[in-house]
GROMACS .gro file of C-alpha atoms in nm:
model
  263
    1UNK     CA    1  -4.943   1.269   6.132
    2UNK     CA    2  -5.270   1.267   5.942
    3UNK     CA    3  -5.448   1.432   6.229
    4UNK     CA    4  -5.176   1.691   6.277
    5UNK     CA    5  -5.186   1.765   5.903
    6UNK     CA    6  -5.552   1.816   5.900
    7UNK     CA    7  -5.549   2.054   6.200
    8UNK     CA    8  -5.250   2.256   6.065
    9UNK     CA    9  -5.396   2.277   5.731
   10UNK     CA   10  -5.723   2.424   5.887
   11UNK     CA   11  -5.513   2.697   6.047
   12UNK     CA   12  -5.326   2.763   5.729
   13UNK     CA   13  -5.642   2.811   5.538
   14UNK     CA   14  -5.759   3.040   5.813
   15UNK     CA   15  -5.425   3.252   5.801
   16UNK     CA   16  -5.436   3.272   5.426
   17UNK     CA   17  -5.788   3.429   5.416
   18UNK     CA   18  -5.608   3.735   5.526
   19UNK     CA   19  -5.302   3.737   5.306
   20UNK     CA   20  -5.186   4.092   5.372
   21UNK     CA   21  -5.198   4.032   5.744
   22UNK     CA   22  -4.988   3.712   5.692
   23UNK     CA   23  -4.727   3.883   5.489
   24UNK     CA   24  -4.696   4.171   5.745
   25UNK     CA   25  -4.676   3.932   6.045
   26UNK     CA   26  -4.429   3.701   5.858
   27UNK     CA   27  -4.211   4.002   5.774
   28UNK     CA   28  -4.243   4.115   6.143
   29UNK     CA   29  -4.115   3.776   6.253
   30UNK     CA   30  -3.828   3.790   6.004
   31UNK     CA   31  -3.725   4.129   6.109
   32UNK     CA   32  -3.753   4.054   6.488
   33UNK     CA   33  -3.534   3.758   6.462
   34UNK     CA   34  -3.280   3.944   6.234
   35UNK     CA   35  -3.209   4.173   6.515
   36UNK     CA   36  -3.046   3.887   6.697
   37UNK     CA   37  -2.792   3.861   6.431
   38UNK     CA   38  -2.755   4.248   6.415
   39UNK     CA   39  -2.648   4.222   6.778
   40UNK     CA   40  -2.377   3.987   6.679
   41UNK     CA   41  -2.267   4.202   6.393
   42UNK     CA   42  -2.244   4.503   6.622
   43UNK     CA   43  -2.026   4.318   6.860
   44UNK     CA   44  -1.781   4.242   6.570
   45UNK     CA   45  -1.738   4.617   6.505
   46UNK     CA   46  -1.539   4.619   6.835
   47UNK     CA   47  -1.367   4.285   6.816
   48UNK     CA   48  -1.213   4.070   6.528
   49UNK     CA   49  -1.292   3.741   6.686
   50UNK     CA   50  -1.535   3.606   6.958
   51UNK     CA   51  -1.388   3.321   7.139
   52UNK     CA   52  -1.156   3.265   6.858
   53UNK     CA   53  -1.439   3.248   6.601
   54UNK     CA   54  -1.466   3.494   6.303
   55UNK     CA   55  -1.798   3.669   6.226
   56UNK     CA   56  -1.847   3.422   5.931
   57UNK     CA   57  -1.799   3.123   6.180
   58UNK     CA   58  -2.033   3.271   6.437
   59UNK     CA   59  -2.280   3.330   6.163
   60UNK     CA   60  -2.249   2.965   6.062
   61UNK     CA   61  -2.332   2.862   6.424
   62UNK     CA   62  -2.614   3.107   6.424
   63UNK     CA   63  -2.764   2.978   6.092
   64UNK     CA   64  -2.758   2.609   6.197
   65UNK     CA   65  -2.926   2.691   6.536
   66UNK     CA   66  -3.178   2.935   6.375
   67UNK     CA   67  -3.292   2.704   6.108
   68UNK     CA   68  -3.323   2.391   6.327
   69UNK     CA   69  -3.511   2.589   6.594
   70UNK     CA   70  -3.725   2.769   6.341
   71UNK     CA   71  -3.837   2.445   6.198
   72UNK     CA   72  -3.923   2.304   6.535
   73UNK     CA   73  -4.088   2.625   6.633
   74UNK     CA   74  -4.309   2.621   6.324
   75UNK     CA   75  -4.396   2.245   6.367
   76UNK     CA   76  -4.480   2.226   6.739
   77UNK     CA   77  -4.418   2.582   6.878
   78UNK     CA   78  -4.769   2.587   7.009
   79UNK     CA   79  -4.682   2.335   7.284
   80UNK     CA   80  -4.614   2.615   7.532
   81UNK     CA   81  -4.999   2.677   7.536
   82UNK     CA   82  -5.067   2.354   7.711
   83UNK     CA   83  -5.025   2.500   8.061
   84UNK     CA   84  -5.312   2.749   8.007
   85UNK     CA   85  -5.524   2.460   7.878
   86UNK     CA   86  -5.442   2.261   8.195
   87UNK     CA   87  -5.514   2.555   8.419
   88UNK     CA   88  -5.852   2.660   8.266
   89UNK     CA   89  -5.969   2.309   8.185
   90UNK     CA   90  -6.001   2.336   7.806
   91UNK     CA   91  -5.765   2.043   7.772
   92UNK     CA   92  -6.070   1.821   7.860
   93UNK     CA   93  -6.219   1.911   7.522
   94UNK     CA   94  -5.911   1.763   7.351
   95UNK     CA   95  -5.941   1.443   7.558
   96UNK     CA   96  -6.276   1.352   7.434
   97UNK     CA   97  -6.189   1.382   7.062
   98UNK     CA   98  -6.087   1.077   6.869
   99UNK     CA   99  -5.749   1.232   6.790
  100UNK     CA  100  -5.422   1.203   6.968
  101UNK     CA  101  -5.385   1.478   7.226
  102UNK     CA  102  -5.030   1.549   7.124
  103UNK     CA  103  -5.121   1.601   6.758
  104UNK     CA  104  -5.397   1.845   6.874
  105UNK     CA  105  -5.174   2.047   7.109
  106UNK     CA  106  -4.896   2.055   6.857
  107UNK     CA  107  -5.109   2.173   6.571
  108UNK     CA  108  -5.316   2.409   6.770
  109UNK     CA  109  -5.318   2.767   6.620
  110UNK     CA  110  -5.042   2.657   6.369
  111UNK     CA  111  -4.872   2.979   6.289
  112UNK     CA  112  -4.732   2.992   5.938
  113UNK     CA  113  -4.589   3.334   6.010
  114UNK     CA  114  -4.297   3.143   6.190
  115UNK     CA  115  -4.155   3.076   5.847
  116UNK     CA  116  -4.000   3.421   5.880
  117UNK     CA  117  -3.754   3.284   6.139
  118UNK     CA  118  -3.658   2.993   5.917
  119UNK     CA  119  -3.595   3.214   5.615
  120UNK     CA  120  -3.392   3.444   5.812
  121UNK     CA  121  -3.178   3.172   5.954
  122UNK     CA  122  -3.144   3.021   5.613
  123UNK     CA  123  -3.021   3.360   5.473
  124UNK     CA  124  -2.757   3.390   5.745
  125UNK     CA  125  -2.649   3.041   5.702
  126UNK     CA  126  -2.616   3.087   5.323
  127UNK     CA  127  -2.425   3.396   5.373
  128UNK     CA  128  -2.187   3.220   5.616
  129UNK     CA  129  -2.123   2.939   5.382
  130UNK     CA  130  -2.004   3.188   5.121
  131UNK     CA  131  -1.761   3.349   5.365
  132UNK     CA  132  -1.628   3.080   5.592
  133UNK     CA  133  -1.329   2.876   5.492
  134UNK     CA  134  -1.413   2.499   5.492
  135UNK     CA  135  -1.220   2.217   5.347
  136UNK     CA  136  -1.527   2.045   5.210
  137UNK     CA  137  -1.536   1.658   5.201
  138UNK     CA  138  -1.820   1.418   5.127
  139UNK     CA  139  -1.870   1.359   5.510
  140UNK     CA  140  -1.898   1.723   5.574
  141UNK     CA  141  -2.154   1.777   5.298
  142UNK     CA  142  -2.357   1.492   5.423
  143UNK     CA  143  -2.343   1.623   5.782
  144UNK     CA  144  -2.513   1.954   5.686
  145UNK     CA  145  -2.865   1.844   5.630
  146UNK     CA  146  -2.836   1.566   5.889
  147UNK     CA  147  -2.735   1.833   6.138
  148UNK     CA  148  -3.034   2.046   6.060
  149UNK     CA  149  -3.290   1.758   6.076
  150UNK     CA  150  -3.141   1.631   6.393
  151UNK     CA  151  -3.144   1.973   6.549
  152UNK     CA  152  -3.509   2.027   6.462
  153UNK     CA  153  -3.589   1.693   6.626
  154UNK     CA  154  -3.394   1.771   6.941
  155UNK     CA  155  -3.571   2.106   6.982
  156UNK     CA  156  -3.908   1.921   6.918
  157UNK     CA  157  -3.816   1.682   7.198
  158UNK     CA  158  -3.747   1.973   7.424
  159UNK     CA  159  -4.083   2.138   7.335
  160UNK     CA  160  -4.267   1.818   7.408
  161UNK     CA  161  -4.084   1.753   7.728
  162UNK     CA  162  -4.144   2.116   7.849
  163UNK     CA  163  -4.507   2.060   7.778
  164UNK     CA  164  -4.523   1.749   7.977
  165UNK     CA  165  -4.368   1.933   8.268
  166UNK     CA  166  -4.668   2.182   8.249
  167UNK     CA  167  -4.898   1.888   8.347
  168UNK     CA  168  -4.738   1.911   8.685
  169UNK     CA  169  -4.647   2.291   8.714
  170UNK     CA  170  -4.968   2.394   8.520
  171UNK     CA  171  -4.869   2.727   8.372
  172UNK     CA  172  -4.488   2.718   8.335
  173UNK     CA  173  -4.454   2.829   7.967
  174UNK     CA  174  -4.157   3.066   8.069
  175UNK     CA  175  -3.960   2.771   8.216
  176UNK     CA  176  -4.012   2.591   7.888
  177UNK     CA  177  -3.919   2.892   7.689
  178UNK     CA  178  -3.593   2.915   7.888
  179UNK     CA  179  -3.472   2.592   7.744
  180UNK     CA  180  -3.620   2.647   7.389
  181UNK     CA  181  -3.585   3.011   7.298
  182UNK     CA  182  -3.310   3.046   7.553
  183UNK     CA  183  -3.140   2.735   7.415
  184UNK     CA  184  -3.126   2.856   7.056
  185UNK     CA  185  -2.985   3.197   7.175
  186UNK     CA  186  -2.714   3.011   7.372
  187UNK     CA  187  -2.619   2.804   7.063
  188UNK     CA  188  -2.583   3.115   6.849
  189UNK     CA  189  -2.245   3.183   7.018
  190UNK     CA  190  -1.933   2.975   7.021
  191UNK     CA  191  -1.885   2.719   7.291
  192UNK     CA  192  -1.542   2.858   7.375
  193UNK     CA  193  -1.696   3.179   7.525
  194UNK     CA  194  -1.879   2.975   7.790
  195UNK     CA  195  -1.746   2.808   8.110
  196UNK     CA  196  -1.671   2.425   8.071
  197UNK     CA  197  -1.942   2.354   8.334
  198UNK     CA  198  -2.201   2.502   8.118
  199UNK     CA  199  -2.068   2.340   7.801
  200UNK     CA  200  -2.068   1.997   7.989
  201UNK     CA  201  -2.433   2.063   8.096
  202UNK     CA  202  -2.554   2.120   7.735
  203UNK     CA  203  -2.359   1.838   7.610
  204UNK     CA  204  -2.428   1.558   7.866
  205UNK     CA  205  -2.741   1.671   8.054
  206UNK     CA  206  -2.968   1.863   7.804
  207UNK     CA  207  -2.784   1.778   7.476
  208UNK     CA  208  -2.841   2.101   7.294
  209UNK     CA  209  -2.468   2.101   7.181
  210UNK     CA  210  -2.566   1.832   6.933
  211UNK     CA  211  -2.783   2.078   6.747
  212UNK     CA  212  -2.486   2.269   6.611
  213UNK     CA  213  -2.173   2.309   6.828
  214UNK     CA  214  -2.036   1.950   6.783
  215UNK     CA  215  -2.119   1.920   6.406
  216UNK     CA  216  -1.994   2.283   6.347
  217UNK     CA  217  -1.670   2.227   6.521
  218UNK     CA  218  -1.605   1.928   6.293
  219UNK     CA  219  -1.696   2.117   5.967
  220UNK     CA  220  -1.491   2.415   6.061
  221UNK     CA  221  -1.200   2.199   6.170
  222UNK     CA  222  -1.188   2.352   6.526
  223UNK     CA  223  -1.151   2.141   6.850
  224UNK     CA  224  -1.430   2.115   7.102
  225UNK     CA  225  -1.379   2.256   7.440
  226UNK     CA  226  -1.439   1.914   7.614
  227UNK     CA  227  -1.181   1.728   7.390
  228UNK     CA  228  -1.441   1.475   7.262
  229UNK     CA  229  -1.349   1.243   6.976
  230UNK     CA  230  -1.436   1.381   6.637
  231UNK     CA  231  -1.673   1.096   6.547
  232UNK     CA  232  -1.917   1.238   6.814
  233UNK     CA  233  -2.002   1.504   6.547
  234UNK     CA  234  -2.188   1.223   6.363
  235UNK     CA  235  -2.405   1.126   6.654
  236UNK     CA  236  -2.673   1.399   6.649
  237UNK     CA  237  -2.933   1.157   6.480
  238UNK     CA  238  -2.879   0.896   6.774
  239UNK     CA  239  -2.906   1.183   7.027
  240UNK     CA  240  -3.228   1.314   6.860
  241UNK     CA  241  -3.375   0.971   6.859
  242UNK     CA  242  -3.297   0.930   7.228
  243UNK     CA  243  -3.429   1.270   7.309
  244UNK     CA  244  -3.756   1.200   7.122
  245UNK     CA  245  -3.798   0.866   7.301
  246UNK     CA  246  -3.750   1.023   7.642
  247UNK     CA  247  -3.985   1.312   7.557
  248UNK     CA  248  -4.243   1.064   7.452
  249UNK     CA  249  -4.234   0.891   7.789
  250UNK     CA  250  -4.248   1.219   7.971
  251UNK     CA  251  -4.552   1.302   7.764
  252UNK     CA  252  -4.726   0.981   7.842
  253UNK     CA  253  -4.650   1.012   8.206
  254UNK     CA  254  -4.767   1.360   8.211
  255UNK     CA  255  -5.095   1.288   8.038
  256UNK     CA  256  -5.165   0.991   8.269
  257UNK     CA  257  -5.112   1.228   8.575
  258UNK     CA  258  -5.376   1.468   8.446
  259UNK     CA  259  -5.676   1.494   8.664
  260UNK     CA  260  -5.869   1.793   8.519
  261UNK     CA  261  -5.947   2.104   8.709
  262UNK     CA  262  -6.152   2.159   9.026
  263UNK     CA  263  -6.124   2.049   9.378
   0.00000   0.00000   0.00000
């Protein structure tokens, strides 16, 4: 963590040397991600509910997913560059440094402008909380920050696992993005609009449903499509820990298999 902080801090200082540029790119990131929610709002001009969910409830799902993914993208979103380093051999320069490779790759070109996505998701989540009807209890209040932290950890695990896959596939960043950026887009919509086979896949295979679907259905008082017990909504921390452990094993295996470039 110390090495990661030093590298990220270096990139932050570099970014803040051009503050006007930083402000414009951060606003651009905010605006670009906000159009995702504008699309949802336009859909609700034609319908009153989407899969049985109102606009405020969909915004609640959107906000949880956007904030969790935004934090993960801010922290280690640079992992998708690993494939290029493997292909052109620049990963070798990281291997000879007395710093863990994972910390170097994760903090490489740390982009503070990605805060725009976090801010945008937080604003949508805040708006949703003022509009959605929730019977608040201590357990639901506690679940909110736990859900965001667990969702961030799950997305971080997906980033690391996708980077580990690139040791084998070399430049497969788009495959990784299908599960990271594509995953957060999927979670912005209610689980009731998808086929049960897909819901099972993102619950039991790639457990993205624990980022927001399962906790949100408990908070909103709605049934989950797979009829799981309600206590499952409190398991995201355990799922996040398991995902991080598996991602760590995948990273170690991928790093051991690296044989540099050349014939």
